[in-house]
């Protein structure tokens, strides 16, 4: 069974940092580009970042470029998102996704 | 950046109806388009990939068509379990989602 399990979400103050993790099983992780996608409460989906199979290419949506860093560890079947200088508008459920598979999401709340 | 314009934003239909959602890309994306279904509190589920290919395990009442800039998603014989929000997604140039279509049953 394919599983993607995100963790690391929580409540953080504006300007703070969080690191999200996504552990994948039952899926040939190193065969696929992987993405982070977020969804603010009650709103639509927004792609945040993606990373090539070998980690050699990374892309970001403009609103997070320079603040967020995507990375992966193929030996651990894991995807990460380091989020710095967080803003209230970053509040969302964050999903990891690869091919047709998505995790269940982890909620990040940025508030004082 | 490629913009995806999805319409309508919401619609109401009866069980057994045929439902159509459209998605227009701001530039040619060939067939690099997916359709997702999202139910409340759940992750999105891929239904259609590469504009018209049905994902494994998805009922055949779901279908997609189009290429270039104009795409259509259709549900034939609408069922109560199809209540959800549907999104298009392009992946030719980074990734962009449409705004979503909330589908309700009359």
PDB file of C-alpha atoms in Angstrom:
ATOM      1  CA  UNK A   1       0.000   0.000   0.000  1.00  0.00           C
ATOM      2  CA  UNK A   2       1.272   3.437  -0.946  1.00  0.00           C
ATOM      3  CA  UNK A   3       1.516   5.895   1.929  1.00  0.00           C
ATOM      4  CA  UNK A   4       2.753   9.441   2.292  1.00  0.00           C
ATOM      5  CA  UNK A   5       2.753  10.769   5.847  1.00  0.00           C
ATOM      6  CA  UNK A   6       3.443  14.430   6.531  1.00  0.00           C
ATOM      7  CA  UNK A   7       4.511  15.820   9.884  1.00  0.00           C
ATOM      8  CA  UNK A   8       5.960  18.974  11.390  1.00  0.00           C
ATOM      9  CA  UNK A   9       2.999  21.316  11.172  1.00  0.00           C
ATOM     10  CA  UNK A  10       1.803  23.445  14.054  1.00  0.00           C
ATOM     11  CA  UNK A  11       1.306  26.948  15.380  1.00  0.00           C
ATOM     12  CA  UNK A  12       4.134  29.410  14.830  1.00  0.00           C
ATOM     13  CA  UNK A  13       4.469  33.157  15.253  1.00  0.00           C
ATOM     14  CA  UNK A  14       5.028  35.447  12.267  1.00  0.00           C
ATOM     15  CA  UNK A  15       8.701  35.464  11.377  1.00  0.00           C
ATOM     16  CA  UNK A  16       9.199  31.988  12.788  1.00  0.00           C
ATOM     17  CA  UNK A  17      10.311  28.759  11.136  1.00  0.00           C
ATOM     18  CA  UNK A  18       9.023  25.233  10.677  1.00  0.00           C
ATOM     19  CA  UNK A  19      10.330  22.146   8.916  1.00  0.00           C
ATOM     20  CA  UNK A  20       7.813  19.809   7.317  1.00  0.00           C
ATOM     21  CA  UNK A  21       8.632  16.182   6.591  1.00  0.00           C
ATOM     22  CA  UNK A  22       6.964  13.608   4.385  1.00  0.00           C
ATOM     23  CA  UNK A  23       7.860   9.926   4.622  1.00  0.00           C
ATOM     24  CA  UNK A  24       6.884   7.725   1.707  1.00  0.00           C
ATOM     25  CA  UNK A  25       6.350   3.972   1.613  1.00  0.00           C
ATOM     26  CA  UNK A  26       5.098   1.494  -0.986  1.00  0.00           C
ATOM     27  CA  UNK A  27       6.179   3.891  -3.727  1.00  0.00           C
ATOM     28  CA  UNK A  28       9.403   4.114  -5.744  1.00  0.00           C
ATOM     29  CA  UNK A  29      10.247   7.505  -4.292  1.00  0.00           C
ATOM     30  CA  UNK A  30      13.424   8.173  -6.262  1.00  0.00           C
ATOM     31  CA  UNK A  31      11.613   7.705  -9.602  1.00  0.00           C
ATOM     32  CA  UNK A  32       9.488  10.806  -9.245  1.00  0.00           C
ATOM     33  CA  UNK A  33       9.487  14.552  -9.011  1.00  0.00           C
ATOM     34  CA  UNK A  34       7.959  15.460  -5.659  1.00  0.00           C
ATOM     35  CA  UNK A  35       5.921  18.520  -4.749  1.00  0.00           C
ATOM     36  CA  UNK A  36       4.530  20.441  -1.830  1.00  0.00           C
ATOM     37  CA  UNK A  37       1.033  21.839  -2.370  1.00  0.00           C
ATOM     38  CA  UNK A  38      -0.871  23.958   0.153  1.00  0.00           C
ATOM     39  CA  UNK A  39      -4.484  24.851   0.762  1.00  0.00           C
ATOM     40  CA  UNK A  40      -5.474  27.797   2.963  1.00  0.00           C
ATOM     41  CA  UNK A  41      -8.598  27.167   5.065  1.00  0.00           C
ATOM     42  CA  UNK A  42     -11.686  27.231   2.853  1.00  0.00           C
ATOM     43  CA  UNK A  43      -9.691  28.063  -0.275  1.00  0.00           C
ATOM     44  CA  UNK A  44      -8.226  26.347  -3.331  1.00  0.00           C
ATOM     45  CA  UNK A  45      -5.011  24.478  -4.005  1.00  0.00           C
ATOM     46  CA  UNK A  46      -1.690  26.253  -4.517  1.00  0.00           C
ATOM     47  CA  UNK A  47       1.499  24.568  -5.665  1.00  0.00           C
ATOM     48  CA  UNK A  48       4.414  25.626  -3.451  1.00  0.00           C
ATOM     49  CA  UNK A  49       7.544  23.870  -4.691  1.00  0.00           C
ATOM     50  CA  UNK A  50       8.841  20.782  -6.454  1.00  0.00           C
ATOM     51  CA  UNK A  51      12.120  18.890  -6.707  1.00  0.00           C
ATOM     52  CA  UNK A  52      13.592  16.586  -9.327  1.00  0.00           C
ATOM     53  CA  UNK A  53      14.334  12.926  -8.674  1.00  0.00           C
ATOM     54  CA  UNK A  54      18.017  13.520  -7.838  1.00  0.00           C
ATOM     55  CA  UNK A  55      17.412  16.839  -6.075  1.00  0.00           C
ATOM     56  CA  UNK A  56      19.321  18.666  -8.782  1.00  0.00           C
ATOM     57  CA  UNK A  57      16.448  20.929  -9.819  1.00  0.00           C
ATOM     58  CA  UNK A  58      14.082  22.811  -7.537  1.00  0.00           C
ATOM     59  CA  UNK A  59      11.268  25.218  -8.364  1.00  0.00           C
ATOM     60  CA  UNK A  60       9.191  27.538  -6.172  1.00  0.00           C
ATOM     61  CA  UNK A  61       6.090  29.686  -6.435  1.00  0.00           C
ATOM     62  CA  UNK A  62       7.040  33.331  -6.291  1.00  0.00           C
ATOM     63  CA  UNK A  63       5.441  34.052  -2.921  1.00  0.00           C
ATOM     64  CA  UNK A  64       7.754  31.617  -1.091  1.00  0.00           C
ATOM     65  CA  UNK A  65      10.956  31.919  -3.125  1.00  0.00           C
ATOM     66  CA  UNK A  66      13.833  32.880  -0.837  1.00  0.00           C
ATOM     67  CA  UNK A  67      11.917  31.852   2.318  1.00  0.00           C
ATOM     68  CA  UNK A  68      11.162  28.155   1.727  1.00  0.00           C
ATOM     69  CA  UNK A  69      13.588  25.375   0.765  1.00  0.00           C
ATOM     70  CA  UNK A  70      12.539  21.993  -0.581  1.00  0.00           C
ATOM     71  CA  UNK A  71      14.851  19.007  -0.218  1.00  0.00           C
ATOM     72  CA  UNK A  72      14.749  15.225  -0.311  1.00  0.00           C
ATOM     73  CA  UNK A  73      16.655  12.228   1.020  1.00  0.00           C
ATOM     74  CA  UNK A  74      16.155   9.300  -1.338  1.00  0.00           C
ATOM     75  CA  UNK A  75      17.877   6.910   1.078  1.00  0.00           C
ATOM     76  CA  UNK A  76      15.177   7.707   3.641  1.00  0.00           C
ATOM     77  CA  UNK A  77      12.287   8.017   1.144  1.00  0.00           C
ATOM     78  CA  UNK A  78      11.684  11.447   2.611  1.00  0.00           C
ATOM     79  CA  UNK A  79      10.726  14.895   1.369  1.00  0.00           C
ATOM     80  CA  UNK A  80      11.212  18.088   3.366  1.00  0.00           C
ATOM     81  CA  UNK A  81      10.122  21.717   3.330  1.00  0.00           C
ATOM     82  CA  UNK A  82      12.068  24.198   5.420  1.00  0.00           C
ATOM     83  CA  UNK A  83       9.906  27.281   5.941  1.00  0.00           C
ATOM     84  CA  UNK A  84      11.519  30.453   7.278  1.00  0.00           C
ATOM     85  CA  UNK A  85      10.216  33.963   7.911  1.00  0.00           C
ATOM     86  CA  UNK A  86       6.664  32.653   7.983  1.00  0.00           C
ATOM     87  CA  UNK A  87       3.761  35.017   7.332  1.00  0.00           C
ATOM     88  CA  UNK A  88       0.068  34.774   8.284  1.00  0.00           C
ATOM     89  CA  UNK A  89      -0.756  34.171   4.610  1.00  0.00           C
ATOM     90  CA  UNK A  90       1.298  30.950   4.764  1.00  0.00           C
ATOM     91  CA  UNK A  91      -1.408  29.452   6.992  1.00  0.00           C
ATOM     92  CA  UNK A  92      -2.638  26.337   5.190  1.00  0.00           C
ATOM     93  CA  UNK A  93      -2.767  22.571   5.068  1.00  0.00           C
ATOM     94  CA  UNK A  94       0.439  21.437   3.384  1.00  0.00           C
ATOM     95  CA  UNK A  95       0.370  18.285   1.262  1.00  0.00           C
ATOM     96  CA  UNK A  96       3.260  16.328  -0.181  1.00  0.00           C
ATOM     97  CA  UNK A  97       2.505  14.846  -3.575  1.00  0.00           C
ATOM     98  CA  UNK A  98       4.229  12.690  -6.125  1.00  0.00           C
ATOM     99  CA  UNK A  99       2.813  11.190  -9.294  1.00  0.00           C
ATOM    100  CA  UNK A 100      -0.811  10.397  -8.417  1.00  0.00           C
ATOM    101  CA  UNK A 101      -0.174   9.989  -4.694  1.00  0.00           C
ATOM    102  CA  UNK A 102      -0.851  12.599  -2.008  1.00  0.00           C
ATOM    103  CA  UNK A 103      -0.370  12.614   1.728  1.00  0.00           C
ATOM    104  CA  UNK A 104      -3.128  13.492   4.188  1.00  0.00           C
ATOM    105  CA  UNK A 105      -1.693  16.941   4.870  1.00  0.00           C
ATOM    106  CA  UNK A 106      -0.318  18.790   7.878  1.00  0.00           C
ATOM    107  CA  UNK A 107      -1.728  22.094   9.142  1.00  0.00           C
ATOM    108  CA  UNK A 108       0.539  25.108   9.511  1.00  0.00           C
ATOM    109  CA  UNK A 109      -0.897  28.090  11.369  1.00  0.00           C
ATOM    110  CA  UNK A 110       1.022  31.361  11.451  1.00  0.00           C
ATOM    111  CA  UNK A 111      -0.409  33.665  14.076  1.00  0.00           C
ATOM    112  CA  UNK A 112       0.621  35.742  17.041  1.00  0.00           C
TER     113      UNK A 112
ATOM    114  CA  UNK B   1       3.356  32.068 -15.300  1.00  0.00           C
ATOM    115  CA  UNK B   2       0.532  30.037 -16.799  1.00  0.00           C
ATOM    116  CA  UNK B   3      -2.915  30.938 -15.480  1.00  0.00           C
ATOM    117  CA  UNK B   4      -5.743  28.403 -15.399  1.00  0.00           C
ATOM    118  CA  UNK B   5      -9.298  29.740 -15.629  1.00  0.00           C
ATOM    119  CA  UNK B   6     -11.834  27.178 -14.455  1.00  0.00           C
ATOM    120  CA  UNK B   7     -15.595  27.514 -14.727  1.00  0.00           C
ATOM    121  CA  UNK B   8     -18.119  27.459 -13.284  1.00  0.00           C
ATOM    122  CA  UNK B   9     -17.007  28.101  -9.698  1.00  0.00           C
ATOM    123  CA  UNK B  10     -20.004  26.136  -8.460  1.00  0.00           C
ATOM    124  CA  UNK B  11     -22.838  24.138  -9.901  1.00  0.00           C
ATOM    125  CA  UNK B  12     -25.840  22.132  -8.792  1.00  0.00           C
ATOM    126  CA  UNK B  13     -27.089  19.083 -10.671  1.00  0.00           C
ATOM    127  CA  UNK B  14     -29.365  16.111 -10.167  1.00  0.00           C
ATOM    128  CA  UNK B  15     -28.454  12.460  -9.820  1.00  0.00           C
ATOM    129  CA  UNK B  16     -28.175  10.983 -13.309  1.00  0.00           C
ATOM    130  CA  UNK B  17     -27.281  14.301 -14.953  1.00  0.00           C
ATOM    131  CA  UNK B  18     -24.310  15.003 -17.155  1.00  0.00           C
ATOM    132  CA  UNK B  19     -21.997  17.650 -15.684  1.00  0.00           C
ATOM    133  CA  UNK B  20     -19.343  19.602 -17.564  1.00  0.00           C
ATOM    134  CA  UNK B  21     -16.510  21.751 -16.192  1.00  0.00           C
ATOM    135  CA  UNK B  22     -14.145  23.741 -18.370  1.00  0.00           C
ATOM    136  CA  UNK B  23     -10.589  24.911 -17.877  1.00  0.00           C
ATOM    137  CA  UNK B  24      -8.745  27.397 -20.049  1.00  0.00           C
ATOM    138  CA  UNK B  25      -4.979  27.873 -19.982  1.00  0.00           C
ATOM    139  CA  UNK B  26      -3.386  31.263 -20.617  1.00  0.00           C
ATOM    140  CA  UNK B  27      -1.023  29.622 -23.099  1.00  0.00           C
ATOM    141  CA  UNK B  28      -0.634  26.347 -24.981  1.00  0.00           C
ATOM    142  CA  UNK B  29      -0.056  23.456 -22.562  1.00  0.00           C
ATOM    143  CA  UNK B  30      -0.516  20.641 -25.101  1.00  0.00           C
ATOM    144  CA  UNK B  31      -2.170  17.895 -23.032  1.00  0.00           C
ATOM    145  CA  UNK B  32      -0.266  18.537 -19.802  1.00  0.00           C
ATOM    146  CA  UNK B  33      -3.415  18.776 -17.714  1.00  0.00           C
ATOM    147  CA  UNK B  34      -4.802  16.772 -14.794  1.00  0.00           C
ATOM    148  CA  UNK B  35      -8.206  16.768 -13.109  1.00  0.00           C
ATOM    149  CA  UNK B  36      -8.597  16.176  -9.367  1.00  0.00           C
ATOM    150  CA  UNK B  37     -11.515  15.510  -7.060  1.00  0.00           C
ATOM    151  CA  UNK B  38     -11.370  16.737  -3.469  1.00  0.00           C
ATOM    152  CA  UNK B  39     -13.894  15.836  -0.788  1.00  0.00           C
ATOM    153  CA  UNK B  40     -14.112  17.844   2.461  1.00  0.00           C
ATOM    154  CA  UNK B  41     -11.257  17.138   4.840  1.00  0.00           C
ATOM    155  CA  UNK B  42      -9.514  14.862   2.355  1.00  0.00           C
ATOM    156  CA  UNK B  43      -6.524  15.113   0.044  1.00  0.00           C
ATOM    157  CA  UNK B  44      -7.162  15.611  -3.656  1.00  0.00           C
ATOM    158  CA  UNK B  45      -7.563  12.461  -5.739  1.00  0.00           C
ATOM    159  CA  UNK B  46      -6.305  12.234  -9.307  1.00  0.00           C
ATOM    160  CA  UNK B  47      -9.092  11.303 -11.739  1.00  0.00           C
ATOM    161  CA  UNK B  48      -7.780  12.212 -15.194  1.00  0.00           C
ATOM    162  CA  UNK B  49      -4.154  12.672 -16.296  1.00  0.00           C
ATOM    163  CA  UNK B  50      -2.709  13.970 -19.545  1.00  0.00           C
ATOM    164  CA  UNK B  51      -6.033  15.610 -20.401  1.00  0.00           C
ATOM    165  CA  UNK B  52      -8.024  12.467 -21.206  1.00  0.00           C
ATOM    166  CA  UNK B  53      -6.435   9.382 -19.596  1.00  0.00           C
ATOM    167  CA  UNK B  54      -8.484   7.783 -16.824  1.00  0.00           C
ATOM    168  CA  UNK B  55      -6.514   7.027 -13.651  1.00  0.00           C
ATOM    169  CA  UNK B  56      -6.616   3.379 -12.610  1.00  0.00           C
ATOM    170  CA  UNK B  57      -9.620   2.541 -10.452  1.00  0.00           C
ATOM    171  CA  UNK B  58     -11.609   5.650 -11.389  1.00  0.00           C
ATOM    172  CA  UNK B  59     -15.141   4.994 -12.675  1.00  0.00           C
ATOM    173  CA  UNK B  60     -15.623   5.371 -16.407  1.00  0.00           C
ATOM    174  CA  UNK B  61     -18.367   7.982 -15.932  1.00  0.00           C
ATOM    175  CA  UNK B  62     -15.513  10.479 -15.487  1.00  0.00           C
ATOM    176  CA  UNK B  63     -13.823  11.707 -18.666  1.00  0.00           C
ATOM    177  CA  UNK B  64     -11.647  14.514 -19.987  1.00  0.00           C
ATOM    178  CA  UNK B  65     -10.965  16.081 -23.356  1.00  0.00           C
ATOM    179  CA  UNK B  66      -9.131  18.947 -24.993  1.00  0.00           C
ATOM    180  CA  UNK B  67      -5.638  20.101 -25.864  1.00  0.00           C
ATOM    181  CA  UNK B  68      -3.745  23.332 -26.264  1.00  0.00           C
ATOM    182  CA  UNK B  69      -5.621  25.903 -24.179  1.00  0.00           C
ATOM    183  CA  UNK B  70      -9.166  24.539 -23.817  1.00  0.00           C
ATOM    184  CA  UNK B  71     -10.133  21.522 -21.751  1.00  0.00           C
ATOM    185  CA  UNK B  72     -13.342  19.879 -20.594  1.00  0.00           C
ATOM    186  CA  UNK B  73     -14.083  17.530 -17.710  1.00  0.00           C
ATOM    187  CA  UNK B  74     -17.329  15.537 -17.807  1.00  0.00           C
ATOM    188  CA  UNK B  75     -19.211  13.394 -15.331  1.00  0.00           C
ATOM    189  CA  UNK B  76     -21.872  11.227 -16.946  1.00  0.00           C
ATOM    190  CA  UNK B  77     -24.708   9.791 -14.850  1.00  0.00           C
ATOM    191  CA  UNK B  78     -23.906  11.890 -11.769  1.00  0.00           C
ATOM    192  CA  UNK B  79     -23.915   9.926  -8.505  1.00  0.00           C
ATOM    193  CA  UNK B  80     -24.411  11.210  -4.930  1.00  0.00           C
ATOM    194  CA  UNK B  81     -20.824  10.279  -4.029  1.00  0.00           C
ATOM    195  CA  UNK B  82     -19.565  12.705  -6.689  1.00  0.00           C
ATOM    196  CA  UNK B  83     -20.274  15.656  -4.377  1.00  0.00           C
ATOM    197  CA  UNK B  84     -16.866  17.320  -4.168  1.00  0.00           C
ATOM    198  CA  UNK B  85     -14.740  20.167  -5.449  1.00  0.00           C
ATOM    199  CA  UNK B  86     -12.964  19.558  -8.749  1.00  0.00           C
ATOM    200  CA  UNK B  87      -9.690  21.164  -9.850  1.00  0.00           C
ATOM    201  CA  UNK B  88      -7.757  21.282 -13.095  1.00  0.00           C
ATOM    202  CA  UNK B  89      -3.949  21.444 -12.929  1.00  0.00           C
ATOM    203  CA  UNK B  90      -1.345  22.225 -15.592  1.00  0.00           C
ATOM    204  CA  UNK B  91       2.170  20.853 -15.297  1.00  0.00           C
ATOM    205  CA  UNK B  92       3.966  21.977 -18.441  1.00  0.00           C
ATOM    206  CA  UNK B  93       5.524  25.038 -16.774  1.00  0.00           C
ATOM    207  CA  UNK B  94       5.830  24.534 -13.031  1.00  0.00           C
ATOM    208  CA  UNK B  95       2.361  23.706 -11.666  1.00  0.00           C
ATOM    209  CA  UNK B  96      -0.817  25.775 -11.547  1.00  0.00           C
ATOM    210  CA  UNK B  97      -4.293  24.842 -10.368  1.00  0.00           C
ATOM    211  CA  UNK B  98      -7.620  26.201 -11.483  1.00  0.00           C
ATOM    212  CA  UNK B  99      -9.773  27.936  -8.889  1.00  0.00           C
ATOM    213  CA  UNK B 100     -11.961  24.884  -8.349  1.00  0.00           C
ATOM    214  CA  UNK B 101     -15.590  23.952  -9.052  1.00  0.00           C
ATOM    215  CA  UNK B 102     -17.838  23.051  -6.130  1.00  0.00           C
ATOM    216  CA  UNK B 103     -20.389  20.462  -7.211  1.00  0.00           C
ATOM    217  CA  UNK B 104     -23.617  20.013  -5.294  1.00  0.00           C
ATOM    218  CA  UNK B 105     -26.471  17.597  -5.772  1.00  0.00           C
ATOM    219  CA  UNK B 106     -29.946  19.103  -6.175  1.00  0.00           C
TER     220      UNK B 106
END
